[in-house]
Coordinates of C-alpha atoms in Angstrom, one line a residue:
M1 CA 145.3 59.8 144.4
N2 CA 145.5 62.2 141.6
V3 CA 148.9 63.8 140.3
Q4 CA 148.9 67.3 141.2
N5 CA 150.8 69.5 138.8
K6 CA 153.0 72.1 141.2
K7 CA 154.0 74.4 138.5
N8 CA 150.4 75.0 137.1
P9 CA 147.7 74.1 139.6
Y10 CA 145.1 74.9 137.1
L11 CA 146.3 72.7 134.2
G12 CA 143.6 70.0 135.1
I13 CA 140.7 72.5 135.1
L14 CA 142.1 74.1 131.7
L15 CA 142.3 70.4 130.2
G16 CA 138.6 69.6 131.5
L17 CA 137.6 73.1 129.8
T18 CA 139.4 72.0 126.7
A19 CA 137.7 68.6 126.5
S20 CA 134.4 70.2 126.9
F21 CA 135.0 72.5 124.0
L22 CA 136.5 69.9 121.7
F23 CA 133.5 67.5 122.3
S24 CA 130.9 70.3 121.9
V25 CA 132.7 71.3 118.4
M26 CA 132.8 67.6 117.5
S27 CA 129.0 67.6 117.9
A28 CA 128.6 70.6 115.9
C29 CA 130.7 68.9 113.0
V30 CA 128.4 65.9 113.3
K31 CA 125.4 68.0 112.7
L32 CA 127.0 69.9 109.9
T33 CA 128.2 66.7 108.1
S34 CA 124.5 65.5 107.4
Y35 CA 125.8 62.2 106.4
D36 CA 124.2 59.0 107.9
F37 CA 125.0 58.8 111.5
L38 CA 126.2 55.2 111.4
L39 CA 128.8 56.3 108.7
V40 CA 129.9 59.3 111.1
V41 CA 130.3 56.9 114.0
A42 CA 132.3 54.2 111.7
I43 CA 134.7 56.7 110.4
R44 CA 135.3 58.3 113.7
S45 CA 136.2 55.0 115.1
A46 CA 138.5 54.3 112.1
I47 CA 140.5 57.5 112.9
Q48 CA 140.6 56.7 116.6
I49 CA 142.1 53.2 115.8
S50 CA 144.8 54.6 113.5
L51 CA 145.7 57.2 116.2
L52 CA 145.8 54.7 119.0
H53 CA 148.5 52.5 117.3
P54 CA 151.4 54.7 118.0
P55 CA 151.0 54.9 121.8
M56 CA 150.1 51.2 121.9
I57 CA 153.4 50.3 120.1
Y58 CA 155.3 52.5 122.2
Q59 CA 154.0 51.2 125.4
K60 CA 154.2 47.6 124.3
L61 CA 150.7 46.8 125.7
D62 CA 149.5 43.2 125.8
F63 CA 146.0 43.1 124.5
K64 CA 145.6 39.4 124.9
S65 CA 145.3 39.8 128.7
S66 CA 142.1 41.9 128.3
F67 CA 140.5 39.0 126.8
R68 CA 140.9 36.6 129.6
R69 CA 137.9 35.7 131.7
P70 CA 136.1 37.3 133.4
H71 CA 137.3 40.6 132.0
V72 CA 136.4 39.7 128.4
Y73 CA 132.8 39.9 129.1
Y74 CA 133.1 43.3 130.5
V75 CA 135.3 44.6 128.0
L76 CA 133.0 43.4 125.1
G77 CA 130.0 44.7 127.3
R78 CA 131.5 48.0 127.6
A79 CA 132.3 48.1 123.8
I80 CA 128.8 47.2 122.5
A81 CA 126.9 49.4 125.1
E82 CA 129.2 52.4 124.1
T83 CA 128.7 51.7 120.6
A84 CA 124.9 51.9 121.0
S85 CA 125.5 55.0 122.9
A86 CA 127.7 56.8 120.2
C87 CA 124.9 55.9 117.6
C88 CA 122.1 57.4 119.6
Q89 CA 124.1 60.7 120.6
F90 CA 125.2 61.1 117.0
Y91 CA 121.5 60.7 115.8
A92 CA 120.4 63.3 118.4
Y93 CA 123.0 65.7 117.4
Q94 CA 121.7 65.6 113.9
N95 CA 118.1 65.8 114.7
M96 CA 117.8 68.3 117.8
N97 CA 119.3 71.1 119.3
I98 CA 122.9 70.4 120.3
G99 CA 122.6 71.9 123.7
D100 CA 119.2 70.0 124.4
A101 CA 121.1 66.9 123.2
S102 CA 124.0 67.6 125.6
A103 CA 121.8 68.1 128.7
I104 CA 120.0 64.8 128.1
V105 CA 123.3 63.0 127.6
Y106 CA 124.9 64.6 130.7
S107 CA 122.0 62.8 133.0
S108 CA 124.1 60.0 132.7
P109 CA 126.0 60.2 136.0
F110 CA 122.7 60.1 137.9
I111 CA 121.2 57.2 135.9
T112 CA 124.9 55.4 136.6
G113 CA 124.3 56.0 140.3
I114 CA 121.0 54.2 140.5
L115 CA 122.3 51.4 138.3
A116 CA 125.4 50.9 140.5
A117 CA 123.4 50.9 143.5
I118 CA 121.3 48.1 142.2
F119 CA 123.9 45.8 140.5
L120 CA 127.1 46.7 142.2
K121 CA 125.6 47.3 145.6
E122 CA 127.1 50.9 145.8
R123 CA 125.9 53.4 148.3
L124 CA 123.3 55.8 147.0
T125 CA 123.1 58.9 149.2
I126 CA 119.8 61.1 149.8
L127 CA 121.4 63.9 148.0
N128 CA 122.3 61.7 144.9
L129 CA 118.7 60.3 144.9
L130 CA 117.4 64.0 145.1
A131 CA 119.8 65.2 142.3
T132 CA 118.5 62.3 140.1
F133 CA 114.9 63.4 140.3
V134 CA 116.0 67.0 139.7
S135 CA 118.0 66.0 136.6
F136 CA 115.2 63.8 135.3
G137 CA 112.9 66.7 135.6
G138 CA 115.3 68.7 133.6
V139 CA 115.4 65.9 130.9
I140 CA 111.5 66.1 130.8
L141 CA 111.7 69.9 130.3
V142 CA 114.1 69.6 127.5
S143 CA 112.5 66.5 125.7
R144 CA 108.8 68.0 126.5
P145 CA 107.0 64.7 125.9
P146 CA 103.5 65.5 124.1
F147 CA 101.4 63.4 126.7
I148 CA 102.6 66.1 129.5
F149 CA 102.8 69.1 127.7
G150 CA 100.4 68.5 124.8
S151 CA 101.0 68.3 121.0
Q152 CA 100.9 72.2 120.2
D153 CA 103.5 71.6 117.5
G154 CA 101.7 68.7 115.9
D155 CA 103.8 66.0 114.3
A156 CA 107.0 68.0 115.1
G157 CA 106.5 67.8 118.8
V158 CA 106.1 63.8 118.5
T159 CA 109.3 63.8 116.4
R160 CA 111.2 65.7 118.9
F161 CA 110.4 63.6 121.8
A162 CA 111.1 60.5 119.7
V163 CA 114.5 62.0 119.0
A164 CA 114.9 62.8 122.6
G165 CA 113.9 59.4 123.6
I166 CA 116.8 58.0 121.5
A167 CA 119.3 60.5 123.2
F168 CA 118.1 59.0 126.4
C169 CA 118.4 55.5 125.3
G170 CA 122.1 56.5 124.4
T171 CA 122.5 57.9 128.0
L172 CA 121.4 54.5 129.3
C173 CA 123.8 52.5 127.4
N174 CA 126.6 55.0 128.4
S175 CA 125.6 54.1 132.0
V176 CA 126.0 50.5 131.4
G177 CA 129.3 51.1 129.8
I178 CA 130.5 53.0 132.9
L179 CA 129.4 50.2 135.0
C180 CA 131.3 47.7 133.1
V181 CA 134.5 50.0 133.6
R182 CA 133.9 50.1 137.2
K183 CA 133.5 46.3 137.3
I184 CA 136.9 45.8 135.6
G185 CA 138.6 48.4 137.8
N186 CA 142.4 49.0 136.9
D187 CA 142.9 45.3 135.8
V188 CA 142.7 46.5 132.0
N189 CA 144.7 49.3 130.5
G190 CA 142.6 52.2 129.4
Y191 CA 144.1 52.1 126.0
S192 CA 142.8 48.6 125.7
L193 CA 139.3 49.6 126.6
L194 CA 139.3 52.4 124.1
Y195 CA 140.9 50.3 121.2
Y196 CA 138.3 47.4 121.5
F197 CA 135.5 50.0 121.8
S198 CA 136.9 51.8 118.3
I199 CA 137.0 48.3 116.8
V200 CA 133.3 47.3 117.7
S201 CA 132.0 50.9 117.0
C202 CA 133.8 50.7 113.4
I203 CA 132.3 47.4 112.5
V204 CA 129.0 47.2 113.9
P205 CA 127.6 50.4 112.1
L206 CA 129.4 49.4 108.8
T207 CA 127.5 46.0 109.3
I208 CA 124.3 47.4 109.9
N209 CA 124.5 49.5 106.7
G210 CA 125.8 46.6 104.7
I211 CA 122.6 44.5 105.6
T212 CA 120.1 47.2 104.9
G213 CA 121.7 48.1 101.7
S214 CA 122.0 51.8 102.7
F215 CA 125.9 52.0 102.5
P216 CA 126.6 55.7 101.7
M217 CA 129.7 56.8 100.4
P218 CA 130.5 60.5 101.3
P219 CA 130.6 62.7 98.0
C220 CA 133.7 64.7 97.2
G221 CA 133.9 68.3 98.7
A222 CA 134.8 70.1 101.7
R223 CA 132.4 68.1 104.0
R224 CA 134.6 65.1 104.0
W225 CA 137.1 67.0 106.0
L226 CA 134.4 67.4 108.6
L227 CA 134.5 63.8 109.1
V228 CA 138.1 63.8 109.6
A229 CA 137.6 66.6 112.2
V230 CA 135.0 64.5 114.1
G231 CA 137.6 61.6 114.5
L232 CA 140.4 64.2 115.5
L233 CA 138.4 66.2 117.9
G234 CA 136.9 63.2 119.7
F235 CA 140.4 61.6 120.0
F236 CA 142.1 64.6 121.6
G237 CA 139.0 65.3 123.6
Q238 CA 139.4 61.9 125.0
L239 CA 143.2 62.4 125.7
S240 CA 142.3 65.9 127.4
F241 CA 139.7 64.4 129.5
V242 CA 141.7 61.5 130.7
K243 CA 144.7 63.9 131.6
A244 CA 142.3 66.2 133.4
I245 CA 141.2 63.3 135.7
Q246 CA 144.7 62.5 136.4
L247 CA 145.5 65.8 137.5
E248 CA 142.2 66.8 139.4
E249 CA 139.6 65.3 141.3
A250 CA 137.0 63.3 139.1
M251 CA 134.0 65.1 140.5
L252 CA 135.5 68.3 139.8
I253 CA 136.2 67.5 136.4
A254 CA 132.5 66.3 136.1
V255 CA 131.2 69.4 137.0
I256 CA 133.4 71.3 134.6
R257 CA 132.0 69.0 132.0
T258 CA 128.6 70.5 132.4
V259 CA 129.9 73.4 130.3
D260 CA 129.4 71.0 127.4
V261 CA 125.7 72.3 127.6
L262 CA 126.7 75.9 127.4
F263 CA 129.1 75.6 124.7
G264 CA 126.3 73.4 122.6
Y265 CA 123.8 76.2 123.1
I266 CA 126.4 78.8 122.0
L267 CA 127.2 76.7 118.8
E268 CA 123.7 76.1 118.1
I269 CA 123.0 79.8 118.0
T270 CA 126.2 81.1 116.4
I271 CA 126.5 78.3 113.7
F272 CA 122.8 77.2 113.0
G273 CA 120.9 80.3 114.0
S274 CA 118.4 78.2 116.2
A275 CA 116.1 80.0 118.6
L276 CA 116.4 78.7 122.2
S277 CA 113.2 77.5 124.1
L278 CA 112.9 78.9 127.5
L279 CA 111.9 75.4 128.9
S280 CA 115.0 73.8 127.3
V281 CA 117.2 76.3 129.0
L282 CA 115.4 75.7 132.2
G283 CA 115.7 72.0 131.8
A284 CA 119.5 72.5 131.1
L285 CA 119.9 74.5 134.4
L286 CA 118.3 72.0 136.3
V287 CA 120.7 69.1 135.0
I288 CA 123.7 71.5 135.5
S289 CA 122.7 72.5 139.0
A290 CA 122.2 68.8 140.0
A291 CA 125.5 67.9 138.6
T292 CA 127.2 70.8 140.3
T293 CA 125.5 70.3 143.7
V294 CA 126.8 66.5 143.7
G295 CA 130.0 67.3 142.6
L296 CA 130.9 70.2 145.0
N297 CA 129.4 67.9 147.9
K298 CA 131.6 65.3 146.9
I299 CA 134.8 67.4 146.7
G300 CA 133.9 68.9 150.2
C301 CA 133.6 65.5 151.7
T302 CA 137.0 64.6 150.2
L303 CA 138.7 67.5 151.7
K304 CA 137.1 67.0 155.1
I305 CA 138.5 63.3 154.9
C306 CA 142.0 64.4 153.9
K307 CA 142.1 67.0 156.7
R308 CA 140.9 64.6 159.3
S309 CA 143.5 61.9 158.2
Q310 CA 146.2 64.6 158.3
S311 CA 145.3 65.7 161.7
T312 CA 145.1 62.1 163.1
S313 CA 148.7 61.5 161.5
K314 CA 150.0 64.6 163.1
S315 CA 148.5 64.1 166.4
T316 CA 150.1 60.5 166.3
N317 CA 153.5 61.8 165.5
E318 CA 153.5 64.4 168.2
E319 CA 152.1 61.6 170.8
S320 CA 155.0 59.3 169.7
A321 CA 157.7 62.1 170.0
V322 CA 156.5 63.1 173.5
N323 CA 155.6 59.6 175.0
P324 CA 158.3 56.9 173.7
Q325 CA 156.0 54.3 175.4
Y326 CA 153.2 55.2 173.0
R327 CA 155.3 54.1 170.2
E328 CA 156.3 50.8 171.7
T329 CA 152.6 50.1 172.4
Q330 CA 152.0 51.0 168.7
I331 CA 154.7 48.6 167.4

């Protein structure tokens, strides 16, 4: 059960919106850096590692317990999958519209639902299945594959579809990472998961750059501060998101996170001066509407279950007070 803040009942919603804004600004900084996307991922992860040390030392966390079987397989699997997802997403942010990339990335919950039904045997409702098809249709409108819409833009259309495909691969990897977290449950501390992910996502990109011989050092100048901003925004965005989940229903925060797409389009217009495509906007609306419908339906079902349990408990207490023999029978 989520912890509710009685003094400010809207704090969780505010933190969810804050996380969406921070992540959107981070994606804009990734695009503004124009550095190699692997270098950006590595530096962001290095900053996260340094910022994670104070709370880890304060809480005296035991990280060795995370590397015991069978948790170690899922911890490493999650770290590798999320590293691949971050690399794909950062590449997409640098090479396509931020709002379009966010719309593709946000189709992850629906892919996660299908994979969870296949591998974890979780229940997949008809509404979730329909929302998945609607969301996938939105992704098609955003990516606009040439074999469906034709190659009117020539090589630019093919390149756009290739970049969208890489973004979708990042979405698949993100879904695999979520499945690993679900498999682990609450047996591993959240700081441990984030710490191991940061280590892997720092080492792997640098290793790839070292092997390929394309290890770029960021030149001097103000653009270096954008790399620091990417790390700080990503870290504090994660903290805001986790705190929002603790204060509000997870599905409500998932619905609020659809604002990422809106923020992405606003930043794309104001900072980069890009013109929006009608098909891209329509596709993003399909993804947002699917997520909103599923989220609100989940919230409604949760409220009904809570009211039903409260009414059952109330009727049981009344029956026990009126009829003492009922209480003896229950005992």
